[in-house]
Amino acid sequence: MFSAALLLAAATTTVLAETLTTQSSVINTFPDFSACAAQPSVFSCENTTAIKNTCCSPTPGGLVLQTQFWSTYTGLEKKGQKLPKSSWTIHGLWPDNCDGSYESYCDATRQFDPTPDKSTNFSAWTGPSIDTFVKKFGRHDLLDYMEKYWINQRAPNADFWAHEFSKHATCTSTFDIACYGPKYKKHQDVVDFFDAVVRAFKQYPTFDILASFGIVPSNTTSYTRTQIETALKSQTGAVPYLGCSTNGTILTEVWYFSHVYGTEQFGTYKTLDSTTKSSCSATAPIRYLERTPGSEREVRK
Ligand SMILES: *[C@@H]1O[C@H](CO)[C@@H](O)[C@H](O)[C@H]1NC(C)=O
Ligand SMILES: *[C@@H]1O[C@H](CO)[C@@H](O)[C@H](O)[C@H]1NC(C)=O
Ligand SMILES: *[C@@H]1O[C@H](CO)[C@@H](O)[C@H](O)[C@H]1NC(C)=O
Ligand SMILES: *[C@@H]1O[C@H](CO)[C@@H](O)[C@H](O)[C@H]1NC(C)=O
């Protein structure tokens, strides 16, 4: 009996070891969180003592904004760059300071933006497009999602992803290269950030929330800002920022504000009221336009 049990244990160990070997050959992009276990857990911007390990909570930049666009065309439809049916699109994931101010382009060594903002001294990135970094990690699933939901206007999607990474992720402490530990693999942080953006975006299904309140794109009807805010608040618990063009009459953007319990990539988001004044009119009717025919993918996925 005793020896049989031992044999069984030995066999189990062998199987386990094989499984582990197989798994460890899968490249992952997770940060090294081991040091975070010893840190007190708090919501970002709500700490009452100093946050010592900034890999464990976004610091500064603890007011996290998941931002989205509603646009009616891409300008590159002929090349197959279209908008997702029944969904808003991703803008980014931004690290505002607790008081609403923010930093951008914080790391010249991670400048991959082909069109950096004029306010920086960064020169345009002319190296490989950022999607090649993701492919290197075998994350075709992630790229596929990004191509469907993270859409640029008048320029390739990957240019926009690179812009968002170099402008914002480099100022978000939980994506600092040091957070990946001694086994850091080049561009691991880029993939980790893109995963985090997608995860955050999925928490805020703007199209569906509005549709469940009967607020759907229409070129014949209009809505009030209060109707839109009330619908979004009912689901998220807070009033997001609404952005409008054309003197505050055409809905184009939404920004969801939050504090994060833990890291930006894996933590819990507590949604908060916007600290930015809406650019949508409080009194004029607001248009939520239908997409241009041919600008949307036919099927929802
Ligand atoms: C929260 O942590 C940051 C970073 O360590 C620190 O600058 C800030 O003073 C802390 N806030 C409070 C109230 O202690
Ligand atoms: C850009 O470079 C100029 C001249 O070297 C410097 O004065 C300025 O502070 C720099 N601006 C930024 C945003 O780094
Ligand atoms: C915004 O309103 C002003 C004043 O009514 C008007 O002159 C201007 O043309 C409007 N702009 C747009 C883009 O509609
Ligand atoms: C709705 O209106 C916008 C703005 O005029 C236009 O670009 C778009 O093509 C229209 N969509 C449909 C389906 O008519």
CSV table of C-alpha atoms and ligand atoms in Angstrom, one decimal:
chain,number,residue,atom,x,y,z
A,1,MET,CA,0.0,0.0,0.0
A,2,PHE,CA,2.7,2.4,1.1
A,3,SER,CA,4.9,1.8,-1.9
A,4,ALA,CA,1.9,2.0,-4.3
A,5,ALA,CA,1.0,5.4,-2.8
A,6,LEU,CA,4.5,6.5,-3.2
A,7,LEU,CA,4.6,5.4,-6.8
A,8,LEU,CA,1.4,7.2,-7.5
A,9,ALA,CA,2.8,10.3,-5.9
A,10,ALA,CA,5.9,10.0,-8.0
A,11,ALA,CA,3.8,9.6,-11.2
A,12,THR,CA,1.7,12.6,-10.3
A,13,THR,CA,4.9,14.7,-9.7
A,14,THR,CA,6.2,13.7,-13.2
A,15,VAL,CA,3.0,14.7,-14.9
A,16,LEU,CA,3.0,18.0,-13.0
A,17,ALA,CA,6.6,18.7,-13.9
A,18,GLU,CA,5.9,18.1,-17.5
A,19,THR,CA,2.9,20.4,-17.4
A,20,LEU,CA,4.9,23.2,-15.8
A,21,THR,CA,7.7,22.8,-18.3
A,22,THR,CA,5.1,23.2,-21.1
A,23,GLN,CA,3.5,26.2,-19.5
A,24,SER,CA,6.8,28.0,-18.8
A,25,SER,CA,7.6,27.9,-22.5
A,26,VAL,CA,4.6,30.1,-23.1
A,27,ILE,CA,5.8,33.7,-23.2
A,28,ASN,CA,3.8,35.8,-20.9
A,29,THR,CA,3.8,39.5,-20.4
A,30,PHE,CA,2.8,39.7,-16.7
A,31,PRO,CA,4.6,42.1,-14.4
A,32,ASP,CA,6.4,40.6,-11.4
A,33,PHE,CA,4.0,41.3,-8.6
A,34,SER,CA,5.8,39.4,-5.8
A,35,ALA,CA,6.8,42.7,-4.1
A,36,CYS,CA,3.2,43.9,-4.0
A,37,ALA,CA,2.1,41.3,-1.6
A,38,ALA,CA,3.9,43.2,1.2
A,39,GLN,CA,2.3,46.5,0.3
A,40,PRO,CA,-0.9,47.9,1.9
A,41,SER,CA,-3.7,47.8,-0.7
A,42,VAL,CA,-5.5,51.0,-1.4
A,43,PHE,CA,-7.5,52.7,-4.1
A,44,SER,CA,-5.2,55.0,-6.1
A,45,CYS,CA,-5.5,58.7,-5.0
A,46,GLU,CA,-7.1,57.5,-1.7
A,47,ASN,CA,-3.8,56.5,0.1
A,48,THR,CA,-3.3,58.1,3.5
A,49,THR,CA,0.4,57.2,3.7
A,50,ALA,CA,3.0,57.3,0.9
A,51,ILE,CA,2.7,54.5,-1.8
A,52,LYS,CA,6.2,53.1,-1.7
A,53,ASN,CA,6.1,50.6,-4.5
A,54,THR,CA,4.6,52.4,-7.5
A,55,CYS,CA,4.5,49.1,-9.5
A,56,CYS,CA,1.6,48.1,-7.3
A,57,SER,CA,-0.7,51.2,-7.8
A,58,PRO,CA,-0.5,53.9,-10.4
A,59,THR,CA,1.4,56.7,-8.7
A,60,PRO,CA,1.2,59.5,-9.8
A,61,GLY,CA,-1.5,59.1,-12.3
A,62,GLY,CA,-4.0,57.4,-10.0
A,63,LEU,CA,-7.0,59.0,-11.6
A,64,VAL,CA,-7.5,56.6,-14.4
A,65,LEU,CA,-9.5,57.5,-17.5
A,66,GLN,CA,-10.8,54.9,-20.0
A,67,THR,CA,-11.6,57.0,-23.0
A,68,GLN,CA,-13.8,56.1,-26.1
A,69,PHE,CA,-14.8,57.6,-29.4
A,70,TRP,CA,-18.0,57.6,-31.4
A,71,SER,CA,-17.1,58.5,-35.0
A,72,THR,CA,-19.0,58.0,-38.2
A,73,TYR,CA,-16.1,57.1,-40.6
A,74,THR,CA,-12.4,56.2,-40.6
A,75,GLY,CA,-11.3,57.6,-43.9
A,76,LEU,CA,-9.5,54.4,-44.7
A,77,GLU,CA,-12.6,52.3,-45.4
A,78,LYS,CA,-11.1,51.3,-48.8
A,79,LYS,CA,-8.2,49.6,-47.1
A,80,GLY,CA,-10.6,47.7,-44.9
A,81,GLN,CA,-10.3,49.9,-41.8
A,82,LYS,CA,-13.9,50.1,-40.6
A,83,LEU,CA,-15.8,50.7,-37.4
A,84,PRO,CA,-17.3,47.9,-35.3
A,85,LYS,CA,-21.0,47.5,-35.6
A,86,SER,CA,-22.9,48.3,-32.3
A,87,SER,CA,-19.9,49.5,-30.4
A,88,TRP,CA,-18.0,52.6,-29.6
A,89,THR,CA,-14.2,52.4,-30.2
A,90,ILE,CA,-11.2,52.7,-27.9
A,91,HIS,CA,-9.3,55.9,-27.5
A,92,GLY,CA,-7.0,54.9,-24.6
A,93,LEU,CA,-6.3,54.5,-20.9
A,94,TRP,CA,-4.9,57.7,-19.3
A,95,PRO,CA,-3.1,58.3,-16.0
A,96,ASP,CA,-4.4,61.7,-14.7
A,97,ASN,CA,-3.0,63.0,-11.5
A,98,CYS,CA,-5.4,63.0,-8.6
A,99,ASP,CA,-6.1,66.7,-9.2
A,100,GLY,CA,-6.9,66.2,-12.8
A,101,SER,CA,-3.6,67.5,-14.3
A,102,TYR,CA,-1.5,65.0,-16.2
A,103,GLU,CA,1.9,64.2,-17.6
A,104,SER,CA,2.6,62.8,-21.1
A,105,TYR,CA,5.6,61.3,-23.0
A,106,CYS,CA,7.5,60.3,-19.9
A,107,ASP,CA,10.1,58.0,-21.4
A,108,ALA,CA,12.2,58.9,-24.4
A,109,THR,CA,13.5,55.3,-24.6
A,110,ARG,CA,9.9,54.1,-25.3
A,111,GLN,CA,9.1,56.6,-28.0
A,112,PHE,CA,7.3,54.6,-30.7
A,113,ASP,CA,4.8,57.3,-31.8
A,114,PRO,CA,5.1,58.1,-35.6
A,115,THR,CA,3.4,61.5,-34.9
A,116,PRO,CA,4.3,62.7,-31.4
A,117,ASP,CA,2.6,65.8,-30.2
A,118,LYS,CA,4.2,69.0,-31.2
A,119,SER,CA,4.6,70.0,-27.6
A,120,THR,CA,7.3,67.4,-27.1
A,121,ASN,CA,10.8,67.4,-28.4
A,122,PHE,CA,10.4,63.8,-29.5
A,123,SER,CA,11.2,62.9,-33.0
A,124,ALA,CA,8.9,60.7,-35.0
A,125,TRP,CA,9.4,57.0,-34.6
A,126,THR,CA,10.4,55.5,-37.9
A,127,GLY,CA,11.2,52.0,-36.7
A,128,PRO,CA,9.0,48.9,-37.0
A,129,SER,CA,5.3,49.5,-36.5
A,130,ILE,CA,4.2,48.7,-32.9
A,131,ASP,CA,2.0,45.7,-34.0
A,132,THR,CA,5.2,43.8,-34.7
A,133,PHE,CA,6.0,44.0,-31.0
A,134,VAL,CA,2.7,42.2,-30.3
A,135,LYS,CA,3.2,39.6,-33.0
A,136,LYS,CA,6.6,38.8,-31.5
A,137,PHE,CA,4.8,37.6,-28.4
A,138,GLY,CA,2.4,35.5,-30.5
A,139,ARG,CA,-0.6,37.6,-29.4
A,140,HIS,CA,-2.6,37.5,-32.6
A,141,ASP,CA,-5.8,37.3,-30.4
A,142,LEU,CA,-5.0,40.7,-28.9
A,143,LEU,CA,-4.1,42.2,-32.3
A,144,ASP,CA,-7.3,40.9,-33.8
A,145,TYR,CA,-9.4,42.6,-31.1
A,146,MET,CA,-7.4,45.8,-31.4
A,147,GLU,CA,-7.9,45.9,-35.2
A,148,LYS,CA,-11.7,45.6,-34.6
A,149,TYR,CA,-12.2,48.0,-31.7
A,150,TRP,CA,-9.2,50.4,-31.5
A,151,ILE,CA,-9.7,52.4,-34.6
A,152,ASN,CA,-7.8,55.4,-36.0
A,153,GLN,CA,-9.1,58.1,-38.3
A,154,ARG,CA,-7.2,58.8,-41.6
A,155,ALA,CA,-4.1,56.8,-40.6
A,156,PRO,CA,-3.4,53.2,-39.7
A,157,ASN,CA,-4.7,51.8,-36.4
A,158,ALA,CA,-1.2,50.8,-35.3
A,159,ASP,CA,0.0,54.5,-35.4
A,160,PHE,CA,-2.7,55.3,-32.9
A,161,TRP,CA,-1.8,52.4,-30.6
A,162,ALA,CA,1.8,53.6,-30.6
A,163,HIS,CA,0.7,57.2,-29.9
A,164,GLU,CA,-1.3,56.1,-26.9
A,165,PHE,CA,1.5,53.9,-25.5
A,166,SER,CA,4.2,56.4,-25.8
A,167,LYS,CA,2.1,59.4,-24.7
A,168,HIS,CA,0.3,57.7,-21.7
A,169,ALA,CA,1.6,54.3,-20.7
A,170,THR,CA,5.1,55.7,-20.2
A,171,CYS,CA,3.6,57.9,-17.5
A,172,THR,CA,1.7,55.1,-15.8
A,173,SER,CA,3.9,53.7,-13.1
A,174,THR,CA,2.5,50.1,-13.2
A,175,PHE,CA,3.9,49.7,-16.7
A,176,ASP,CA,7.4,50.9,-15.8
A,177,ILE,CA,10.0,48.5,-17.1
A,178,ALA,CA,11.3,48.0,-13.5
A,179,CYS,CA,7.9,46.4,-12.7
A,180,TYR,CA,8.7,43.4,-14.9
A,181,GLY,CA,11.6,42.3,-12.8
A,182,PRO,CA,15.0,40.9,-13.9
A,183,LYS,CA,13.4,38.7,-16.6
A,184,TYR,CA,12.0,41.7,-18.5
A,185,LYS,CA,11.5,40.9,-22.2
A,186,LYS,CA,11.8,43.9,-24.5
A,187,HIS,CA,8.3,45.3,-25.4
A,188,GLN,CA,6.6,43.1,-22.8
A,189,ASP,CA,5.2,46.3,-21.2
A,190,VAL,CA,3.7,47.3,-24.6
A,191,VAL,CA,1.7,44.1,-24.8
A,192,ASP,CA,0.8,44.3,-21.1
A,193,PHE,CA,-0.5,47.8,-21.7
A,194,PHE,CA,-2.6,46.9,-24.7
A,195,ASP,CA,-4.1,44.0,-22.8
A,196,ALA,CA,-5.0,46.4,-19.9
A,197,VAL,CA,-6.6,48.9,-22.3
A,198,VAL,CA,-8.8,46.1,-23.8
A,199,ARG,CA,-9.8,44.9,-20.3
A,200,ALA,CA,-10.7,48.4,-19.1
A,201,PHE,CA,-12.7,49.1,-22.3
A,202,LYS,CA,-14.8,45.9,-21.9
A,203,GLN,CA,-15.9,47.2,-18.5
A,204,TYR,CA,-17.7,50.1,-20.2
A,205,PRO,CA,-19.9,48.9,-23.0
A,206,THR,CA,-21.2,52.4,-23.9
A,207,PHE,CA,-23.2,51.4,-27.0
A,208,ASP,CA,-25.2,48.7,-25.1
A,209,ILE,CA,-25.8,50.8,-22.0
A,210,LEU,CA,-27.2,53.6,-24.1
A,211,ALA,CA,-29.2,51.2,-26.3
A,212,SER,CA,-30.8,49.7,-23.3
A,213,PHE,CA,-32.2,53.2,-22.5
A,214,GLY,CA,-33.5,53.6,-26.1
A,215,ILE,CA,-30.6,55.9,-26.9
A,216,VAL,CA,-29.4,54.6,-30.3
A,217,PRO,CA,-27.6,56.4,-33.2
A,218,SER,CA,-30.1,58.4,-35.3
A,219,ASN,CA,-29.9,61.0,-38.0
A,220,THR,CA,-33.4,62.1,-37.3
A,221,THR,CA,-33.8,62.2,-33.5
A,222,SER,CA,-31.7,63.9,-30.9
A,223,TYR,CA,-31.2,63.5,-27.1
A,224,THR,CA,-30.4,65.7,-24.2
A,225,ARG,CA,-27.1,65.5,-22.3
A,226,THR,CA,-29.0,64.6,-19.1
A,227,GLN,CA,-30.6,61.6,-20.8
A,228,ILE,CA,-27.2,60.3,-21.9
A,229,GLU,CA,-25.6,61.0,-18.5
A,230,THR,CA,-28.4,59.4,-16.6
A,231,ALA,CA,-28.3,56.2,-18.7
A,232,LEU,CA,-24.5,55.8,-18.3
A,233,LYS,CA,-24.7,56.6,-14.6
A,234,SER,CA,-27.3,54.0,-14.0
A,235,GLN,CA,-24.9,51.3,-15.1
A,236,THR,CA,-21.5,52.6,-13.9
A,237,GLY,CA,-22.6,54.6,-10.8
A,238,ALA,CA,-21.0,57.8,-11.9
A,239,VAL,CA,-21.3,60.5,-14.5
A,240,PRO,CA,-18.6,60.3,-17.2
A,241,TYR,CA,-17.2,63.1,-19.3
A,242,LEU,CA,-19.1,63.5,-22.5
A,243,GLY,CA,-17.4,65.2,-25.5
A,244,CYS,CA,-19.2,66.9,-28.3
A,245,SER,CA,-18.1,68.6,-31.5
A,246,THR,CA,-19.9,71.4,-33.5
A,247,ASN,CA,-20.7,73.7,-30.6
A,248,GLY,CA,-21.6,70.9,-28.2
A,249,THR,CA,-24.2,69.4,-30.4
A,250,ILE,CA,-22.7,66.2,-31.8
A,251,LEU,CA,-21.7,63.4,-29.4
A,252,THR,CA,-18.1,62.1,-30.2
A,253,GLU,CA,-16.5,61.0,-26.9
A,254,VAL,CA,-16.9,59.5,-23.5
A,255,TRP,CA,-14.3,59.3,-20.7
A,256,TYR,CA,-14.9,57.1,-17.7
A,257,PHE,CA,-13.0,58.2,-14.6
A,258,SER,CA,-11.9,55.8,-11.8
A,259,HIS,CA,-9.6,55.1,-8.9
A,260,VAL,CA,-8.0,51.7,-9.1
A,261,TYR,CA,-7.5,49.2,-6.3
A,262,GLY,CA,-4.2,47.5,-7.2
A,263,THR,CA,-2.5,47.8,-10.6
A,264,GLU,CA,-4.0,49.4,-13.6
A,265,GLN,CA,-3.7,46.2,-15.6
A,266,PHE,CA,-5.4,43.8,-13.0
A,267,GLY,CA,-6.9,46.0,-10.3
A,268,THR,CA,-10.5,46.8,-9.5
A,269,TYR,CA,-11.8,50.1,-11.1
A,270,LYS,CA,-14.1,52.2,-8.9
A,271,THR,CA,-15.9,54.5,-11.4
A,272,LEU,CA,-16.2,58.2,-10.3
A,273,ASP,CA,-17.8,61.3,-11.5
A,274,SER,CA,-15.9,63.2,-14.2
A,275,THR,CA,-13.8,66.1,-13.0
A,276,THR,CA,-13.8,67.6,-16.5
A,277,LYS,CA,-16.6,69.9,-17.7
A,278,SER,CA,-18.5,68.4,-20.5
A,279,SER,CA,-18.2,70.0,-23.9
A,280,CYS,CA,-21.7,68.9,-24.8
A,281,SER,CA,-24.4,71.5,-24.5
A,282,ALA,CA,-26.6,71.2,-21.4
A,283,THR,CA,-29.5,72.8,-23.2
A,284,ALA,CA,-29.2,72.2,-27.0
A,285,PRO,CA,-30.4,68.9,-28.5
A,286,ILE,CA,-27.5,66.4,-29.0
A,287,ARG,CA,-27.1,64.3,-32.1
A,288,TYR,CA,-25.8,60.7,-31.8
A,289,LEU,CA,-25.1,60.2,-35.5
A,290,GLU,CA,-25.5,57.0,-37.5
A,291,ARG,CA,-22.4,55.8,-39.2
A,292,THR,CA,-21.7,56.6,-42.8
A,293,PRO,CA,-22.9,53.7,-45.0
A,294,GLY,CA,-20.0,51.4,-45.7
A,295,SER,CA,-18.0,52.6,-42.7
A,296,GLU,CA,-19.1,49.7,-40.4
A,297,ARG,CA,-18.2,46.1,-40.4
A,298,GLU,CA,-21.3,44.0,-41.3
A,299,VAL,CA,-21.3,41.7,-38.4
A,300,ARG,CA,-20.9,42.3,-34.7
A,301,LYS,CA,-18.1,40.3,-33.1
B,1,LIG,C1,0.0,58.9,-1.6
B,1,LIG,O1,1.2,58.3,-2.1
B,1,LIG,C2,2.0,59.3,-2.9
B,1,LIG,C3,3.1,58.5,-3.5
B,1,LIG,O2,3.9,57.9,-2.5
B,1,LIG,C4,2.4,60.4,-2.0
B,1,LIG,O3,3.1,61.4,-2.8
B,1,LIG,C5,1.2,61.1,-1.3
B,1,LIG,O4,1.6,62.1,-0.4
B,1,LIG,C6,0.4,60.0,-0.6
B,1,LIG,N1,-0.8,60.6,0.0
B,1,LIG,C7,-1.0,60.8,1.3
B,1,LIG,C8,-2.3,61.4,1.7
B,1,LIG,O5,-0.2,60.4,2.1
B,2,LIG,C1,12.5,71.1,-25.8
B,2,LIG,O1,13.9,71.6,-26.0
B,2,LIG,C2,14.1,72.9,-25.7
B,2,LIG,C3,15.5,73.3,-26.1
B,2,LIG,O2,16.4,72.3,-25.8
B,2,LIG,C4,13.9,73.0,-24.1
B,2,LIG,O3,14.0,74.4,-23.7
B,2,LIG,C5,12.4,72.6,-23.8
B,2,LIG,O4,12.2,72.6,-22.4
B,2,LIG,C6,12.2,71.2,-24.4
B,2,LIG,N1,10.7,70.9,-24.2
B,2,LIG,C7,10.3,69.7,-23.7
B,2,LIG,C8,8.8,69.6,-23.6
B,2,LIG,O5,11.0,68.9,-23.3
B,3,LIG,C1,-20.9,77.7,-33.3
B,3,LIG,O1,-21.7,78.8,-33.0
B,3,LIG,C2,-21.3,80.1,-33.4
B,3,LIG,C3,-22.2,81.1,-32.8
B,3,LIG,O2,-23.5,80.8,-32.9
B,3,LIG,C4,-21.3,80.1,-34.9
B,3,LIG,O3,-20.8,81.3,-35.4
B,3,LIG,C5,-20.4,79.0,-35.5
B,3,LIG,O4,-20.5,78.9,-36.9
B,3,LIG,C6,-20.8,77.6,-34.8
B,3,LIG,N1,-19.8,76.6,-35.2
B,3,LIG,C7,-20.1,75.4,-35.7
B,3,LIG,C8,-19.0,74.5,-36.0
B,3,LIG,O5,-21.2,75.1,-35.9
B,4,LIG,C1,-25.7,60.4,-40.6
B,4,LIG,O1,-25.3,61.7,-40.6
B,4,LIG,C2,-23.9,61.9,-40.8
B,4,LIG,C3,-23.6,63.4,-40.6
B,4,LIG,O2,-24.3,64.1,-41.6
B,4,LIG,C4,-23.4,61.3,-42.0
B,4,LIG,O3,-22.0,61.4,-42.1
B,4,LIG,C5,-23.8,59.8,-42.1
B,4,LIG,O4,-23.4,59.3,-43.3
B,4,LIG,C6,-25.3,59.7,-41.9
B,4,LIG,N1,-25.6,58.2,-41.8
B,4,LIG,C7,-26.6,57.7,-42.5
B,4,LIG,C8,-26.8,56.2,-42.3
B,4,LIG,O5,-27.3,58.3,-43.1
